[in-house]
Coordinates of C-alpha atoms in Angstrom, one line a residue:
M59 CA -35.7 -17.3 -24.4
A60 CA -34.1 -20.7 -23.5
H61 CA -30.4 -20.6 -22.5
K62 CA -28.0 -23.5 -23.1
Y63 CA -27.2 -23.7 -19.4
D64 CA -30.8 -23.7 -18.2
D65 CA -30.8 -27.4 -17.3
L66 CA -27.5 -27.3 -15.6
A67 CA -28.6 -24.3 -13.5
A68 CA -31.8 -26.1 -12.5
S69 CA -29.9 -29.2 -11.5
I70 CA -27.5 -27.2 -9.3
I71 CA -30.4 -25.3 -7.6
Q72 CA -32.1 -28.7 -6.9
H73 CA -29.1 -30.4 -5.5
V74 CA -28.1 -27.5 -3.2
G75 CA -31.5 -27.9 -1.5
G76 CA -33.7 -25.8 -3.7
K77 CA -34.0 -22.0 -4.0
D78 CA -35.5 -21.6 -0.6
N79 CA -32.3 -23.0 0.9
I80 CA -30.1 -20.4 -0.8
H81 CA -29.2 -17.6 1.6
N82 CA -26.8 -15.9 -0.7
L83 CA -24.9 -16.5 -4.0
A84 CA -21.6 -15.1 -5.1
H85 CA -18.9 -16.2 -7.5
C86 CA -15.2 -16.1 -8.1
F87 CA -13.5 -16.8 -11.4
T88 CA -14.4 -20.5 -11.6
R89 CA -16.8 -21.2 -8.7
L90 CA -20.4 -20.6 -7.7
R91 CA -20.3 -19.8 -4.0
F92 CA -23.5 -20.7 -2.2
T93 CA -24.2 -19.6 1.4
L94 CA -26.9 -21.9 2.4
K95 CA -29.4 -21.9 5.3
D96 CA -29.0 -25.7 5.8
E97 CA -25.9 -27.4 4.4
T98 CA -27.3 -30.8 5.3
K99 CA -29.8 -30.5 2.4
V100 CA -27.0 -30.5 -0.2
N101 CA -27.0 -33.7 -2.3
Q102 CA -23.2 -33.8 -2.6
E103 CA -23.1 -37.1 -4.6
A104 CA -25.6 -35.9 -7.1
L105 CA -23.9 -32.6 -7.5
R106 CA -20.5 -34.2 -8.2
K107 CA -22.1 -36.4 -10.8
T108 CA -23.9 -33.6 -12.6
Q109 CA -22.6 -33.0 -16.1
G110 CA -21.0 -29.6 -16.2
V111 CA -19.9 -29.6 -12.6
I112 CA -16.1 -30.0 -12.3
Q113 CA -15.8 -30.3 -8.6
L114 CA -17.7 -29.7 -5.3
V115 CA -16.0 -28.1 -2.3
M116 CA -17.7 -27.7 1.1
A117 CA -15.5 -25.2 2.9
G118 CA -15.5 -21.8 4.7
G119 CA -19.2 -22.0 5.4
Q120 CA -19.9 -22.2 1.7
C121 CA -21.0 -24.7 -0.9
Q122 CA -18.6 -24.1 -3.7
V123 CA -19.5 -25.5 -7.1
V124 CA -16.6 -25.4 -9.5
V125 CA -18.0 -24.9 -13.1
G126 CA -15.1 -23.3 -14.9
S127 CA -15.6 -20.7 -17.5
K128 CA -19.4 -21.1 -17.4
V129 CA -19.5 -19.3 -14.0
D130 CA -20.8 -15.9 -15.2
A131 CA -23.7 -17.4 -17.3
L132 CA -24.7 -19.8 -14.5
Y133 CA -24.5 -17.1 -11.8
D134 CA -26.9 -14.8 -13.8
L135 CA -29.3 -17.7 -14.5
I136 CA -29.4 -18.9 -10.9
R137 CA -29.7 -15.4 -9.5
Q138 CA -32.7 -14.7 -11.8
T139 CA -34.4 -18.0 -11.2
C140 CA -34.1 -17.7 -7.4
G141 CA -34.8 -14.0 -7.2
L142 CA -31.5 -13.2 -5.5
G143 CA -30.0 -9.7 -5.3
E144 CA -26.8 -8.7 -7.1
D145 CA -23.7 -9.6 -5.3
S146 CA -20.0 -9.0 -6.0
L147 CA -17.2 -11.1 -7.4
D148 CA -16.1 -13.6 -4.9
G149 CA -18.4 -12.1 -2.3
G150 CA -20.3 -13.6 0.5
D151 CA -22.7 -12.1 3.0
E152 CA -21.0 -10.4 5.8
G153 CA -23.4 -11.9 8.3
S154 CA -23.4 -14.9 10.5
H155 CA -23.4 -17.4 7.7
Q156 CA -19.7 -16.9 7.2
H157 CA -18.5 -19.0 10.1
N158 CA -14.8 -18.4 9.5
P159 CA -13.9 -14.8 10.3
I160 CA -10.8 -14.9 8.0
N161 CA -12.9 -16.1 5.1
A162 CA -15.5 -13.5 5.9
L163 CA -12.9 -10.7 5.8
M164 CA -11.3 -12.0 2.5
N165 CA -14.8 -12.4 0.9
T166 CA -15.8 -8.9 2.0
M167 CA -12.5 -7.4 0.7
S168 CA -12.9 -9.2 -2.6
G169 CA -16.5 -8.0 -2.9
V170 CA -15.5 -4.4 -2.3
L171 CA -12.6 -4.5 -4.6
A172 CA -14.2 -6.5 -7.4
P173 CA -15.9 -3.5 -9.2
T174 CA -12.5 -1.7 -9.4
L175 CA -10.4 -4.6 -10.7
G176 CA -10.4 -3.6 -14.3
I177 CA -9.4 0.0 -13.8
L178 CA -7.1 -0.9 -10.9
T179 CA -5.1 -3.1 -13.3
A180 CA -5.2 -0.5 -16.1
A181 CA -3.9 2.2 -13.7
G182 CA -1.2 -0.2 -12.4
I183 CA 0.1 -0.9 -15.9
I184 CA 0.1 2.8 -16.8
K185 CA 2.0 3.8 -13.6
G186 CA 4.5 0.9 -14.0
L187 CA 5.2 1.5 -17.6
I188 CA 5.6 5.2 -17.5
S189 CA 8.0 4.8 -14.5
L190 CA 9.9 2.2 -16.4
F191 CA 10.2 4.4 -19.5
A192 CA 11.4 7.3 -17.4
S193 CA 14.1 5.2 -15.7
L194 CA 15.3 4.0 -19.1
G195 CA 15.5 7.5 -20.4
W196 CA 12.8 7.1 -23.0
V197 CA 10.6 9.7 -21.5
S198 CA 11.7 12.8 -19.6
T199 CA 10.2 13.2 -16.1
A200 CA 9.8 16.9 -17.0
S201 CA 7.7 16.2 -20.1
G202 CA 4.0 16.6 -20.4
V203 CA 3.6 13.0 -21.4
Y204 CA 5.2 11.8 -18.1
M205 CA 3.2 14.2 -16.0
L206 CA -0.2 13.4 -17.4
L207 CA 0.3 9.6 -17.7
Y208 CA 1.8 9.4 -14.2
A209 CA -1.2 11.4 -12.9
V210 CA -3.5 8.8 -14.5
G211 CA -1.7 5.9 -13.0
D212 CA -0.8 7.3 -9.6
G213 CA -4.0 9.4 -9.2
F214 CA -6.1 6.3 -9.1
F215 CA -4.2 4.7 -6.2
Y216 CA -3.9 8.1 -4.4
F217 CA -7.7 8.6 -4.4
L218 CA -8.5 4.9 -4.1
P219 CA -10.5 5.4 -0.8
I220 CA -13.1 7.4 -2.7
L221 CA -13.8 4.6 -5.2
L222 CA -13.7 2.0 -2.5
G223 CA -16.0 4.1 -0.4
F224 CA -18.6 3.9 -3.2
S225 CA -18.0 0.2 -3.7
A226 CA -18.0 -0.7 0.0
A227 CA -21.3 1.2 0.4
R228 CA -22.9 -1.0 -2.2
R229 CA -21.5 -4.0 -0.5
F230 CA -22.8 -3.0 2.9
K231 CA -26.1 -1.9 1.5
C232 CA -26.0 1.9 2.2
S233 CA -25.9 4.9 0.0
E234 CA -23.0 4.7 -2.5
Y235 CA -22.5 8.4 -2.6
L236 CA -22.4 8.5 1.2
G237 CA -19.5 6.0 1.1
A238 CA -17.7 8.1 -1.6
A239 CA -18.2 11.3 0.6
I240 CA -16.4 9.5 3.5
G241 CA -13.6 8.6 1.2
T242 CA -13.2 12.2 0.1
A243 CA -12.9 13.3 3.7
L244 CA -10.1 10.8 4.3
V245 CA -8.0 12.1 1.3
Y246 CA -8.9 15.8 1.6
P247 CA -5.6 17.7 0.9
A248 CA -5.8 19.9 4.1
M249 CA -6.0 16.8 6.2
V250 CA -3.3 14.9 4.2
N251 CA -0.9 17.8 4.7
I252 CA -1.9 18.7 8.2
G253 CA 1.6 18.0 9.5
S254 CA 3.2 20.6 7.2
T255 CA 0.5 23.3 7.7
L256 CA 0.0 23.3 11.4
E257 CA 2.3 23.3 14.4
V258 CA 2.4 20.3 16.7
A259 CA -0.3 20.9 19.4
G260 CA 0.9 18.2 21.7
T261 CA 2.1 14.6 22.1
I262 CA 0.3 11.7 23.7
L263 CA 2.2 8.8 25.3
A264 CA 5.4 10.9 25.3
G265 CA 8.6 9.2 26.2
T266 CA 7.3 5.8 25.1
P267 CA 7.7 3.9 21.7
F268 CA 4.0 4.8 21.1
A269 CA 4.5 8.6 21.3
M270 CA 2.2 10.3 18.8
D271 CA 2.1 14.0 17.8
Y272 CA -1.2 15.7 17.1
Y273 CA -1.9 19.0 15.4
N274 CA -5.5 19.7 16.5
T275 CA -8.2 18.3 18.7
L276 CA -11.9 17.5 18.5
F277 CA -13.6 18.4 21.7
G278 CA -10.3 17.8 23.4
I279 CA -9.6 14.5 21.7
P280 CA -6.4 14.5 19.7
I281 CA -6.7 14.1 15.9
I282 CA -3.9 11.8 14.9
M283 CA -3.0 10.9 11.3
P284 CA -1.4 7.5 10.5
G285 CA 2.2 7.8 9.4
S286 CA 1.3 7.0 5.8
G287 CA -2.1 8.9 5.9
Y288 CA -5.2 7.4 4.3
T289 CA -4.3 7.9 0.7
S290 CA -4.0 4.6 -1.2
S291 CA -5.4 2.7 1.8
V292 CA -8.0 -0.1 1.7
I293 CA -9.0 -1.2 5.2
P294 CA -9.7 2.2 6.9
I295 CA -12.4 3.2 4.4
M296 CA -14.0 -0.2 4.5
L297 CA -14.3 0.0 8.3
A298 CA -15.6 3.6 8.1
V299 CA -18.3 2.6 5.5
Y300 CA -19.3 -0.4 7.5
L301 CA -20.0 1.8 10.5
A302 CA -21.8 4.3 8.3
S303 CA -24.1 1.5 7.0
K304 CA -25.1 0.6 10.5
L305 CA -25.7 4.2 11.4
E306 CA -27.7 4.9 8.2
K307 CA -30.0 1.9 8.9
A308 CA -30.6 3.0 12.5
F309 CA -31.4 6.6 11.6
K310 CA -33.7 5.6 8.8
Q311 CA -35.7 3.5 11.2
S312 CA -35.8 6.0 14.0
L313 CA -36.1 9.5 12.4
P314 CA -39.5 10.9 11.3
E315 CA -40.2 10.5 7.7
A316 CA -40.4 14.3 7.1
I317 CA -36.7 14.9 8.0
R318 CA -35.3 11.4 7.4
G319 CA -34.0 12.1 3.9
I320 CA -32.1 15.3 4.9
L321 CA -30.9 14.5 8.4
T322 CA -29.8 10.9 7.8
P323 CA -26.7 11.6 5.6
V324 CA -25.8 14.7 7.8
L325 CA -25.8 12.7 11.0
V326 CA -24.0 9.7 9.4
L327 CA -21.2 11.9 8.0
V328 CA -20.7 14.0 11.2
I329 CA -20.4 10.9 13.3
T330 CA -18.5 8.5 11.0
V331 CA -15.7 10.8 9.7
P332 CA -14.7 12.2 13.1
L333 CA -14.8 8.7 14.6
T334 CA -12.6 7.4 11.8
Y335 CA -10.0 10.1 12.4
I336 CA -9.9 9.9 16.2
V337 CA -10.1 6.1 16.4
I338 CA -8.4 4.6 13.4
G339 CA -5.5 7.1 13.5
P340 CA -4.3 6.4 17.0
V341 CA -4.9 2.6 16.6
S342 CA -2.9 2.6 13.4
Q343 CA 0.0 4.5 15.0
G344 CA -0.2 2.2 18.1
I345 CA 0.0 -0.9 15.9
C346 CA 3.0 0.7 14.0
G347 CA 4.8 1.3 17.3
A348 CA 4.2 -2.3 18.4
I349 CA 5.4 -3.7 15.1
F350 CA 8.5 -1.5 15.3
M351 CA 9.3 -2.7 18.8
V352 CA 8.7 -6.4 18.0
V353 CA 10.8 -6.5 14.8
K354 CA 13.6 -4.4 16.3
A355 CA 13.7 -6.6 19.4
L356 CA 13.7 -9.8 17.3
Y357 CA 16.6 -8.6 15.2
E358 CA 18.6 -7.7 18.3
W359 CA 17.9 -11.2 19.8
G360 CA 20.5 -13.1 18.0
I361 CA 20.2 -15.5 15.1
V362 CA 16.9 -17.1 16.2
G363 CA 15.2 -13.8 16.7
G364 CA 16.6 -12.5 13.4
I365 CA 15.2 -15.6 11.5
L366 CA 11.8 -15.0 13.1
A367 CA 11.9 -11.3 12.2
G368 CA 13.0 -12.1 8.7
A369 CA 10.1 -14.5 8.3
L370 CA 7.7 -12.0 9.9
V371 CA 8.7 -9.2 7.5
G372 CA 8.9 -11.5 4.5
G373 CA 5.4 -12.9 5.0
G374 CA 3.7 -9.9 6.4
F375 CA 5.0 -7.0 4.4
G376 CA 2.2 -7.3 1.8
V377 CA -0.4 -7.4 4.5
L378 CA 1.0 -4.3 6.1
V379 CA 0.8 -2.5 2.7
M380 CA -2.9 -3.4 2.6
F381 CA -3.4 -1.8 6.0
G382 CA -1.1 1.2 5.2
L383 CA 1.3 0.2 8.0
H384 CA 4.3 -0.8 5.9
W385 CA 6.1 2.5 6.4
V386 CA 7.2 1.3 9.9
I387 CA 9.4 -1.4 8.3
I388 CA 10.8 1.2 5.9
S389 CA 11.6 3.4 8.8
L390 CA 13.5 0.6 10.6
A391 CA 15.4 -0.1 7.4
L392 CA 16.4 3.5 7.0
S393 CA 17.5 3.5 10.6
N394 CA 19.8 0.5 9.9
I395 CA 21.3 2.3 6.9
G396 CA 22.0 5.4 8.9
I397 CA 23.6 3.6 11.8
N398 CA 25.3 0.6 10.1
G399 CA 25.6 1.8 6.5
F400 CA 23.6 -1.2 5.3
D401 CA 20.2 -3.0 5.8
Y402 CA 18.9 -6.5 5.4
I403 CA 15.3 -6.0 6.6
M404 CA 13.9 -4.6 3.3
A405 CA 15.4 -7.6 1.5
S406 CA 12.9 -9.7 3.4
G407 CA 10.0 -7.4 2.5
G408 CA 10.9 -7.7 -1.2
I409 CA 10.5 -11.5 -1.3
G410 CA 6.6 -11.4 -1.6
P411 CA 6.5 -9.1 -4.6
M412 CA 9.1 -11.3 -6.4
I413 CA 7.0 -14.4 -5.7
G414 CA 4.0 -12.4 -6.9
V415 CA 5.7 -12.0 -10.3
A416 CA 6.1 -15.8 -10.6
Q417 CA 2.5 -16.3 -9.4
G418 CA 1.2 -13.9 -11.9
L419 CA 3.0 -15.6 -14.8
C420 CA 2.0 -19.1 -13.7
I421 CA -1.7 -18.2 -13.3
T422 CA -1.6 -16.5 -16.7
L423 CA -0.2 -19.6 -18.4
R424 CA -2.0 -22.3 -16.5
T425 CA -5.5 -21.1 -15.9
R426 CA -8.4 -22.4 -18.0
S427 CA -10.6 -19.5 -17.2
K428 CA -10.6 -16.7 -19.8
K429 CA -11.8 -14.3 -17.1
V430 CA -8.9 -15.1 -14.8
R431 CA -6.4 -14.8 -17.7
D432 CA -7.8 -11.4 -18.7
L433 CA -7.0 -10.1 -15.3
A434 CA -3.9 -12.1 -14.6
L435 CA -1.9 -11.0 -17.6
P436 CA -2.1 -7.2 -17.1
S437 CA -1.7 -7.7 -13.4
F438 CA 1.5 -9.7 -14.1
I439 CA 2.8 -6.9 -16.3
S440 CA 2.0 -4.4 -13.6
Q441 CA 3.8 -6.5 -11.0
V442 CA 6.9 -6.8 -13.2
C443 CA 6.9 -2.9 -13.4
G444 CA 6.8 -2.7 -9.6
V445 CA 3.1 -2.0 -9.0
G446 CA 1.7 -4.9 -7.0
E447 CA -1.8 -3.8 -6.1
P448 CA -3.5 -5.1 -9.2
L449 CA -2.2 -8.6 -8.7
M450 CA -2.9 -8.6 -5.0
Y451 CA -6.4 -7.3 -5.2
S452 CA -7.6 -8.8 -8.5
I453 CA -6.0 -12.3 -8.4
L454 CA -4.3 -13.3 -5.1
I455 CA -7.0 -12.2 -2.6
P456 CA -10.0 -13.3 -4.6
L457 CA -8.5 -16.8 -5.2
K458 CA -7.3 -16.9 -1.5
K459 CA -5.0 -19.9 -1.8
P460 CA -2.4 -18.1 -3.9
Y461 CA -2.4 -15.2 -1.4
V462 CA -1.8 -17.6 1.5
I463 CA 1.0 -19.3 -0.6
N464 CA 2.5 -15.8 -1.2
I465 CA 2.5 -15.1 2.5
L466 CA 4.0 -18.4 3.5
S467 CA 6.6 -18.3 0.7
G468 CA 7.5 -14.8 1.6
A469 CA 8.1 -15.9 5.2
V470 CA 10.3 -18.8 4.1
G471 CA 12.3 -16.6 1.7
G472 CA 12.6 -13.8 4.3
A473 CA 13.8 -16.0 7.1
P474 CA 17.5 -16.3 5.9
D475 CA 17.8 -12.5 5.9
G476 CA 17.5 -12.7 9.6
F477 CA 20.9 -14.3 9.9
G478 CA 22.2 -10.8 9.5
P479 CA 25.3 -9.5 7.7
D480 CA 27.9 -11.5 9.7
L481 CA 26.6 -14.8 8.5
L482 CA 25.3 -13.8 5.1
Q483 CA 28.5 -11.9 4.3
P484 CA 31.3 -13.7 6.4
S485 CA 34.0 -11.9 4.5
R486 CA 32.3 -8.6 4.3
S487 CA 35.5 -6.7 3.8
A488 CA 36.4 -8.6 0.7
P489 CA 33.7 -7.4 -1.7
Y490 CA 33.7 -3.9 -0.3
R491 CA 36.3 -1.2 -0.4
P492 CA 36.1 2.4 0.6
L493 CA 35.6 5.0 -2.1
E494 CA 37.8 8.1 -1.8
D495 CA 36.8 11.5 -3.1
H496 CA 37.1 11.8 -6.9
A497 CA 37.6 8.0 -7.2
V498 CA 36.8 6.9 -10.8
L499 CA 35.1 3.5 -11.5
E500 CA 35.1 1.8 -14.9
L501 CA 31.7 0.2 -15.4
G502 CA 31.3 -1.4 -18.7
G503 CA 33.2 1.3 -20.5
V504 CA 31.4 4.1 -18.6
Q505 CA 33.4 6.2 -16.2
V506 CA 31.6 7.0 -12.9
Q507 CA 33.1 9.4 -10.5
A508 CA 32.4 9.1 -6.7
I509 CA 31.8 12.2 -4.5
P510 CA 31.2 11.7 -0.8
V511 CA 28.2 13.8 0.5
P512 CA 27.7 12.7 4.2
G513 CA 24.5 13.9 5.8
H514 CA 21.5 11.8 5.2
T515 CA 23.8 8.9 6.1
A516 CA 27.5 8.9 7.1
G517 CA 28.5 7.1 3.9
M518 CA 26.2 8.8 1.4
M519 CA 27.8 9.2 -2.1
V520 CA 26.9 11.1 -5.2
F521 CA 28.0 9.5 -8.5
L522 CA 28.9 11.7 -11.5
I523 CA 28.8 10.4 -15.1
P524 CA 30.8 13.2 -16.8
E525 CA 30.3 11.8 -20.3
D526 CA 26.5 12.1 -20.1
R527 CA 26.7 15.1 -17.7
I528 CA 24.5 13.3 -15.2
A529 CA 24.8 13.4 -11.4
L530 CA 23.1 10.6 -9.4
F531 CA 22.2 12.3 -6.2
G532 CA 20.3 9.3 -4.6
D533 CA 19.1 10.5 -1.2
A534 CA 22.0 13.0 -0.7
C535 CA 20.1 16.1 -1.8
G536 CA 16.4 15.9 -2.6
E537 CA 12.9 17.5 -2.4
M538 CA 12.9 16.5 1.3
T539 CA 16.3 15.4 2.5
L540 CA 16.1 13.7 5.9
L541 CA 18.8 14.7 8.4
K542 CA 19.7 14.5 12.1
K543 CA 20.2 18.0 13.4
E544 CA 23.7 17.2 14.5
A545 CA 24.6 16.3 10.9
L546 CA 23.8 19.7 9.5
P547 CA 27.3 21.4 9.8
A548 CA 28.9 18.4 8.0
Y549 CA 26.1 18.4 5.4
A550 CA 26.6 22.1 4.6
Q551 CA 30.3 21.4 4.1
A552 CA 29.6 18.4 1.9
L553 CA 27.2 20.4 -0.3
R554 CA 29.8 23.1 -0.8
H555 CA 32.2 20.5 -1.9
L556 CA 29.6 19.0 -4.3
Q557 CA 29.1 22.5 -5.8
T558 CA 32.7 22.4 -7.1
Y559 CA 31.5 19.7 -9.5
E560 CA 28.4 21.6 -10.6
S561 CA 29.9 22.6 -14.0
Q562 CA 30.3 18.9 -14.9
F563 CA 26.5 18.0 -14.9
D564 CA 23.3 19.3 -16.3
T565 CA 20.9 16.5 -15.1
V566 CA 20.2 15.5 -11.5
L567 CA 18.6 12.1 -10.8
R568 CA 17.3 11.2 -7.3
N569 CA 15.8 8.2 -5.5
H570 CA 12.3 9.5 -4.7
G571 CA 9.4 11.6 -6.0
T572 CA 9.8 12.6 -9.6
F573 CA 13.3 11.1 -9.6
W574 CA 14.5 14.2 -11.6
S575 CA 15.4 17.7 -10.4
D576 CA 16.6 20.9 -11.7
K577 CA 20.3 21.2 -10.8
R578 CA 19.4 24.3 -8.8
I579 CA 18.2 21.9 -6.1
L580 CA 21.8 21.8 -4.9
R581 CA 22.1 25.6 -4.4
D582 CA 18.6 25.8 -2.8
N583 CA 19.4 23.0 -0.3
L584 CA 22.8 24.5 0.6
A585 CA 21.2 27.9 1.2
L586 CA 18.5 26.3 3.3
T587 CA 21.0 24.4 5.3
E588 CA 22.8 27.6 6.1
E589 CA 19.5 29.2 7.1
I590 CA 18.8 26.3 9.5
L591 CA 22.3 26.6 11.1
A592 CA 21.7 30.3 11.5
G593 CA 18.3 29.8 13.0
Q594 CA 16.6 31.7 10.2
D595 CA 14.6 29.0 8.5
A596 CA 10.8 28.6 8.7
A597 CA 11.1 25.6 11.1
V598 CA 7.8 24.1 10.1
P599 CA 6.8 21.3 12.7
L600 CA 6.5 18.0 10.8
Q601 CA 6.4 14.3 11.6
M602 CA 8.3 11.9 9.2
M603 CA 8.1 8.2 9.7
G604 CA 7.2 8.4 13.3
V605 CA 9.9 11.0 14.2
S606 CA 9.0 14.6 15.1
G607 CA 11.2 17.4 13.7
F608 CA 11.0 20.4 11.4
A609 CA 11.0 21.2 7.7
G610 CA 13.3 24.1 6.7
R611 CA 10.5 25.6 4.6
P612 CA 6.8 24.9 4.0
Q613 CA 6.1 21.9 1.7
E614 CA 4.6 24.3 -0.8
H615 CA 7.5 26.5 -1.8
P616 CA 7.1 28.0 -5.3
G617 CA 10.4 28.9 -7.0
K618 CA 12.4 26.6 -4.7
F619 CA 13.7 23.1 -5.6
G620 CA 14.5 21.4 -2.4
N621 CA 13.7 21.1 1.3
I622 CA 15.2 19.6 4.4
F623 CA 13.7 17.8 7.3
Y624 CA 15.8 17.7 10.5
A625 CA 15.2 16.0 13.7
A626 CA 17.0 16.2 17.1
A627 CA 16.1 12.7 18.1
R628 CA 19.1 10.4 18.1
D629 CA 16.9 7.4 17.3
A630 CA 15.6 9.1 14.2
S631 CA 15.1 6.8 11.2
W632 CA 17.8 8.2 9.0

């Protein structure tokens, strides 16, 4: 049956050098992306004059034919006419035809992520909206509605490596279920929680900024988990599946046919998964240590260094998120708060997401492609709600240029934060004043009472709203309160003081996790603090944000509402 774009498809094939010259075909939202065997055969002038072709771009080792909203129909027609295999959105072969390694990486990432974009955006909206509704008080965090919908939204991102393992396997032309199996191994609960269930077996590179605790070994080789684990990560699973695809191909070619079907997946899994854990983990931790050293050194190097560090964090924070390395910046920020009572590093890291909001809105309003708009609008909504993955993976990275603009703009916006507090706040004492115990603030007709609870940081406060019987605990007392060991006596005294206000509140709101707790969390954490001081706690070895220490009780503690992580290191990040 004739198609209305048959003639246009035939003309494009002819002008790119014929179907025998097409090595690979992929597409983004508006462009057909040809990877050609010989680019000199392209009749550029004829292509530009072809009716229906908006623009021709020869870049990144590709012949990019801009056709607008007709891209899907033309892609299918040309693929069928030339007998090409299925490829992914904005893909491109990972082979030698992609001359630019950055383009190759971006195309590969886009190709792997493309099949998940719709559900990625949906999960982002659900997660963002339910968090927003909870913060506005429209939904209780203890309700079944919140628990189920948050599980829908957050569960997708938590187990993302499984879905990306399947998609990456299709991209790298190996068994999809093999890729998914590798993903399940990376997010297996026993491995995710290894730090809370096993004692530290040893430390490599002890006494250096690259010190890493490990909890078990594989034939004497330490098994090291990245600081943020592999949940929600993107790059580790892609690297693992790429390795698996090469191994699968080699085993299929070398093993006897009688045992090939059984032994190939067995050998691929028992080689790929251990290699991923013993190679990617240490490399990730080492990179984090290097980033920590560089950023910290720059901030201590005066104004010029501060500006460079602000630009580095502002432009690179989103990239670090993609690799699962962003926790090291958060760790440094928490260290600043603990030492100085304030931080300006995370302000740099927040520039990129704010620029992303503007980009999402602009792309939604300005694009001529319905396909782009259908992805950009929900991604924009998700970005506004604080969930940035949908916009990054469905819009910014596939379109490339907006992603580069986001990085550069983030660097420009983050640089001024590097001036530090002395220049950004020359009269720092003017807008700030100390809060005494029981001080009452009038905020728009609402009375807020301040209660000092030093421990997590020296200036930590709890704010009580007596009218609503709500206590804002912040990080003062939580599901895992982070403390230096030397702060424990003062913390116990502060919690006893906070207990004197217990009759004035029914609801406890915190900064992390579920953001809501039973008020018994105060009594539980006080009791646990006293156990730690008496040496009667469980003292579970644990590593938090690169610092080794102990949890007062196991992370799974039925019937209890709080926990405490304490570290002896004076350079701990809190």
